[in-house]
Amino acid sequence: MPIEIPKDKWPGSVRTVTLGATPAEGGTRTRTVTVGGHTTLPFLSFEAPIASPPVLAIEIRSRPPEDWSPLLLQVWGDVVNDLAAWAKAAEAAGADLLVLALSVEDSPQSAVESVKKVLAASGLPLIVWGPGQAEKDNELLVPVAEATKGERLVLGICEDKNYRTIVAAAMANGHLVQARTPMDVNLSKQLNILISDMGMPKDRILMDPTTGALGYGIEYGYSVMERLRLAALQGDAMTQSPIIVTPGYEAWKTKEAKVGEGVPSAWGEWSERAIQWEVLTALPLIEAGADILVLRHPESLRRLRLAIQELCAA
Amino acid sequence: MALTGIQIYKLLPQTNCKECGFPTCLAFAMKLAAKQVELSACPYVSEEAKRQLAESAAPPIRLVSLRSASQEVKAGNETCLFRHEKTFYNRPGIFLRLRPNEAGWKETLQQAAGWKVSYVGVELGLDGFAVEIEDEASAAAVRELRALVAHPLILIGKDPAALRAALEALRGETPLLYAAEASNWEAMADLAKEYRAALTVRAADLDSLADLTQKVQARGVEDLVLDLGTSQLGPWLTRSTVVRRMALKNFRPFGYPVLAWRTEPPSELEAPFIAQAIAKYAGFIIVNTFAPEMLYPLLVLRQNIYTDPQKPIQVQPGLYEINAPKPDSPVLVTTNFSITYFSVANEVEGSGLPAWLVVTDAEGMSVLTAWAAGKFDAERIAKAIRTFEVDGKVTRKRLVIPGHVAVLSGELEEELPDWEIRVGPREAVDIPAFIRQALN
Ligand code: B12
Ligand code: SF4
């Protein structure tokens, strides 16, 4: 006897957002990336076709990273000293898009140069992060926005204490923004409201609800994301932006990923454990509704790509 | 689903004889619905009414418990689809697959049984073993296994005669048989019944699964576990979601825990598959290989997903002594969020360096969260130093604060004028080096 499968119908949906612009659209990207568009919970293809699979970004840095795990430095090798080569290597590793993180040591001029280098080396859409200090972020991101007008970059990271300048620069130059709030549904909504009130079109906002690494608070981010997606489907317009998260950054901060010596032998082999830490931080976030995941290790990206393909298989 | 007072009333004799102590059957029914009285107070209820009432009181997902002589692994009794709605209760048991017909299985068994990791003060390890019973020789292996470990077992096999021999070796236990399928369900159900084992029911699709669980149940096996007939991420997620939803709506054929086992390549997707199973409703999980570097993160994920969202895991505020500190050992201060406390305590302990650790009452929040919420400030830290009488225990008053809250040092100097305030590193990993280099 066939069972009657209960299907949820939702009044709302996640907004569709496109990153990057091709020459025809006023940019120079060879590819664009479109995320969002969901009309049901992640991967429930019996209710609605999967509007867009999650996409995977690789984080590269304008200066060779000083505090990264030796495992990451080893796997990328010399390219960390050559931004163009790093961008190419990340693309070759299968990234859908790139994140370029600028450094506190960057000047406006070097920041613009770095962004241009990456844009020239790879045709993928690009997200650019300031170094994470309000004044410095503004000082670097404004000239970057102006020098890349029309590319539909994502500029970040906007937080409640520092979003106006970045949003204004993105608005004036045809870019998008990443809006980060500390793991709270209402704070996500609030920042979304503040940014749209400035006149930013809603389809140029990505929500970053913040996450903790596996073992270091992932459950908070996971549940906030589930709640954001449910609210979006229920029709709450200010939670309908696609979600970007940074499992690479979070996972590679943990002792389990970062350190190989002086840890319990029961933790197992270091390199494989570190990759698992990144993969298993990212995977639950994918299940909870992440649209863009920023990663650091190419092998994690390869495995997560396989997982996403299988998730999308009917 | 629980019946209303009116529905219960319809099942009662409706004679208002008062023997239950209530003036009318309706009054008694109302009390029953509110769970304030026992049905047994009415001497006249029919067997049929008893059955219906018992059924309506059963949880939507049956609690299935696998037992050895000394250990138990439970699944079921869940009540929601999303952990934020309430919480998830029974962490899915993780069982390592073993194949006695393969060389080296006993070494793997012993290694795996002894393997433990510690996460925020909790010892984590495997819950049991899933043994492939291929012939009567592997049944002998079950005896050998029992002599070595006490964990609950899953018996994987297709041949009822071989399984019977294995079950004989486990008298008095409740193992899980894997699995009853369309072709063998009668024999499997009879075995499960005879040996009081739990039974996995497996079918290629959900329609046949519902049919089969009903048949097996009608044959008298109550402790069932569902195998969803796929181990591909997308299809498994869909089926698991449908099963959980329907079970919560009291569709009885799906009211059982689900078992997850990755049986398809590629092997790199085993960890993602199990992670999905943990987040999305598995009750029991079989893993194929003993790989600590995969099991450790998966067990941590299971702890995280099954943490009650209403209560952060906390440790008791107080003054902790690490490596037998002396009066001139440094004093470190942190919050009472478990993850924070153990990150710091484990580092210091591992380094062998003696130190005092003041754990403040920050309502179970991490350093920065507590700081942002006003639960970890100079005043609170100073109060903790006084409450735990740290002054009386040390001669050298050096207080190390977390690098993330360096901004507190000025105010702390005012609150604790006779203390030397030192800003420590941001991450706990760097504490030992800091103590060695900066504090001597
Ligand atoms: C999980 C989390 C939460 C959880 C709470 C978890 C909990 N029980 O604490 C929730 C979702 C509830 C939450 C809420 C909030 N959060 Co919060 N949250 C986080 C998150 C993601 C992880 C925190 C964590 O668990 N870290 C792991 C623990 C182990 O780290 P830790 O305690 O710092 O300990 C490390 C070090 O400090 C060091 N250390 C610890 N003790 C000591 C001692 C010494 C002596 C030394 C040397 C070192 C040391 O060792 C540890 C390991 O290296 C961070 C962002 C991030 N990814 O880090 C934001 C974050 C901490 N939260 C933040 C904020 C603002 C908030 C809220 C105020 C938001 C709001 N307005 O509602 C609320 C406040 C809570 C409230 N009012 O109820 C901000 C703080 C910003 C700031 N710098 O002020 C952060 C940084 C996010 C951000 N970027 O904006 N949060
Ligand atoms: S004892 Fe039973 S029959 Fe008599 S009044 Fe109570 S409920 Fe009704």
Short mmCIF file of C-alpha atoms and ligand atoms in Angstrom, two decimals, chain A residues 159-161 180-184 187 210-213 215-218 220-221 224 249-250 253, chain B residues 312-313 331-335 337-341 343-344 357 362-376 400-404 422-429 431 434, ligand 1:
data_model
loop_
_atom_site.label_atom_id
_atom_site.label_comp_id
_atom_site.label_asym_id
_atom_site.label_seq_id
_atom_site.Cartn_x
_atom_site.Cartn_y
_atom_site.Cartn_z
CA GLU A 159 28.92 44.19 11.26
CA ASP A 160 26.49 46.28 13.26
CA LYS A 161 29.28 48.59 14.39
CA ARG A 180 27.74 39.30 9.81
CA THR A 181 25.99 39.05 13.15
CA PRO A 182 26.87 36.91 16.18
CA MET A 183 24.56 33.88 15.99
CA ASP A 184 21.24 35.40 16.68
CA LEU A 187 20.45 40.38 15.07
CA THR A 210 28.61 33.35 12.25
CA THR A 211 29.41 29.84 13.22
CA GLY A 212 31.64 28.09 15.71
CA ALA A 213 33.84 25.16 14.78
CA GLY A 215 33.42 21.15 19.20
CA TYR A 216 33.60 24.91 19.74
CA GLY A 217 30.03 26.11 19.48
CA ILE A 218 28.88 24.75 16.10
CA TYR A 220 24.62 27.48 18.09
CA GLY A 221 25.37 28.46 14.51
CA VAL A 224 20.42 29.71 14.16
CA TYR A 249 38.46 29.83 9.32
CA GLU A 250 36.70 28.33 12.33
CA LYS A 253 41.59 27.70 14.57
CA PRO B 312 25.05 25.64 27.87
CA ILE B 313 27.28 22.98 29.34
CA VAL B 331 46.80 32.55 38.85
CA LEU B 332 44.82 32.32 35.61
CA VAL B 333 41.23 33.41 35.21
CA THR B 334 38.59 32.11 32.80
CA THR B 335 34.82 31.53 32.51
CA PHE B 337 31.63 27.58 29.90
CA SER B 338 32.73 23.93 29.68
CA ILE B 339 34.46 24.25 26.33
CA THR B 340 36.39 27.29 27.56
CA TYR B 341 37.33 25.74 30.89
CA SER B 343 40.51 24.26 26.58
CA VAL B 344 42.48 26.09 29.26
CA LEU B 357 42.74 28.54 37.74
CA ALA B 362 29.84 33.75 33.61
CA GLU B 363 26.53 31.92 33.24
CA GLY B 364 28.15 29.30 31.07
CA MET B 365 29.40 31.65 28.37
CA SER B 366 32.70 31.71 26.48
CA VAL B 367 35.21 34.50 27.20
CA LEU B 368 34.12 36.89 24.46
CA THR B 369 30.44 36.05 24.62
CA ALA B 370 30.45 36.63 28.37
CA TRP B 371 32.44 39.81 27.96
CA ALA B 372 30.01 41.11 25.33
CA ALA B 373 27.07 40.20 27.57
CA GLY B 374 28.59 41.89 30.63
CA LYS B 375 29.10 38.62 32.50
CA PHE B 376 32.89 38.66 32.51
CA VAL B 400 46.71 36.26 34.00
CA ILE B 401 43.68 37.27 31.96
CA PRO B 402 42.69 35.90 28.51
CA GLY B 403 44.28 37.83 25.64
CA HIS B 404 40.85 38.40 24.07
CA ARG B 422 49.12 40.22 33.09
CA VAL B 423 47.52 39.86 29.67
CA GLY B 424 47.90 36.27 28.50
CA PRO B 425 47.76 34.93 24.94
CA ARG B 426 44.53 34.83 22.98
CA GLU B 427 44.42 31.10 22.45
CA ALA B 428 44.78 28.46 25.13
CA VAL B 429 47.35 26.51 23.05
CA ILE B 431 49.44 29.37 27.49
CA PHE B 434 53.52 32.11 27.87
C1 B12 C 1 29.10 30.29 20.51
C2 B12 C 1 28.97 31.81 20.57
C3 B12 C 1 27.84 32.32 21.19
C4 B12 C 1 26.77 31.47 21.87
C5 B12 C 1 27.12 31.29 23.35
C6 B12 C 1 28.06 30.19 23.63
C7 B12 C 1 28.45 30.22 25.06
N1 B12 C 1 27.93 29.32 25.88
O1 B12 C 1 29.24 31.03 25.43
C8 B12 C 1 25.53 32.39 21.78
C9 B12 C 1 24.83 32.10 20.47
C10 B12 C 1 24.50 32.20 22.89
C11 B12 C 1 26.20 33.73 21.72
C12 B12 C 1 25.57 34.88 22.15
C13 B12 C 1 26.14 36.13 22.08
N2 B12 C 1 27.30 36.45 21.48
CO1 B12 C 1 28.53 35.11 20.84
N3 B12 C 1 29.73 33.98 19.98
C14 B12 C 1 29.93 32.66 19.95
C15 B12 C 1 31.16 32.26 19.10
C16 B12 C 1 30.70 31.75 17.73
C17 B12 C 1 32.03 31.16 19.67
C18 B12 C 1 32.38 31.36 21.12
C19 B12 C 1 33.02 30.13 21.64
O2 B12 C 1 32.34 29.25 22.14
N4 B12 C 1 34.34 30.01 21.50
C20 B12 C 1 35.09 28.88 21.98
C21 B12 C 1 35.66 29.15 23.40
C22 B12 C 1 36.46 27.95 23.88
O3 B12 C 1 36.51 30.29 23.28
P1 B12 C 1 36.92 31.23 24.50
O4 B12 C 1 35.96 31.14 25.61
O5 B12 C 1 37.26 32.55 23.98
O6 B12 C 1 38.27 30.55 25.02
C23 B12 C 1 39.45 30.56 24.23
C24 B12 C 1 40.38 31.72 24.53
O7 B12 C 1 39.72 32.87 24.99
C25 B12 C 1 41.37 31.19 25.49
N5 B12 C 1 41.13 31.43 26.91
C26 B12 C 1 40.03 31.15 27.64
N6 B12 C 1 40.22 31.42 28.91
C27 B12 C 1 41.46 31.86 29.05
C28 B12 C 1 42.17 32.24 30.17
C29 B12 C 1 43.50 32.68 30.03
C30 B12 C 1 44.22 33.10 31.21
C31 B12 C 1 44.10 32.71 28.75
C32 B12 C 1 45.47 33.19 28.61
C33 B12 C 1 43.37 32.30 27.63
C34 B12 C 1 42.08 31.87 27.78
O8 B12 C 1 41.35 29.79 25.33
C35 B12 C 1 40.21 29.31 24.65
C36 B12 C 1 40.65 28.44 23.49
O9 B12 C 1 41.67 29.01 22.77
C37 B12 C 1 31.92 33.62 18.98
C38 B12 C 1 32.59 33.85 17.63
C39 B12 C 1 33.74 32.93 17.37
N7 B12 C 1 33.66 32.18 16.31
O10 B12 C 1 34.66 32.91 18.16
C40 B12 C 1 30.80 34.64 19.19
C41 B12 C 1 31.08 35.99 19.91
C42 B12 C 1 32.00 35.65 21.10
N8 B12 C 1 29.78 36.44 20.38
C43 B12 C 1 29.69 37.72 20.33
C44 B12 C 1 28.54 38.45 20.77
C45 B12 C 1 28.55 39.95 20.56
C46 B12 C 1 27.44 37.79 21.36
C47 B12 C 1 26.16 38.46 21.89
C48 B12 C 1 26.41 39.67 22.80
C49 B12 C 1 25.24 38.83 20.76
C50 B12 C 1 23.95 39.47 21.22
N9 B12 C 1 23.91 40.77 21.25
O11 B12 C 1 23.04 38.75 21.53
C51 B12 C 1 25.46 37.32 22.66
C52 B12 C 1 25.75 37.44 24.18
C53 B12 C 1 25.12 36.40 25.03
C54 B12 C 1 23.87 36.83 25.73
N10 B12 C 1 23.58 38.09 25.89
O12 B12 C 1 23.14 35.97 26.11
C55 B12 C 1 30.90 38.37 19.73
C56 B12 C 1 31.75 39.13 20.73
C57 B12 C 1 32.29 40.34 20.04
C58 B12 C 1 33.19 41.09 20.90
N11 B12 C 1 34.51 41.03 20.60
O13 B12 C 1 32.72 41.72 21.77
C59 B12 C 1 31.63 37.16 19.04
C60 B12 C 1 33.18 37.25 19.00
C61 B12 C 1 31.08 37.06 17.60
C62 B12 C 1 31.40 38.26 16.75
N12 B12 C 1 32.45 38.23 15.93
O14 B12 C 1 30.70 39.26 16.81
N13 B12 C 1 27.44 33.66 21.25
#
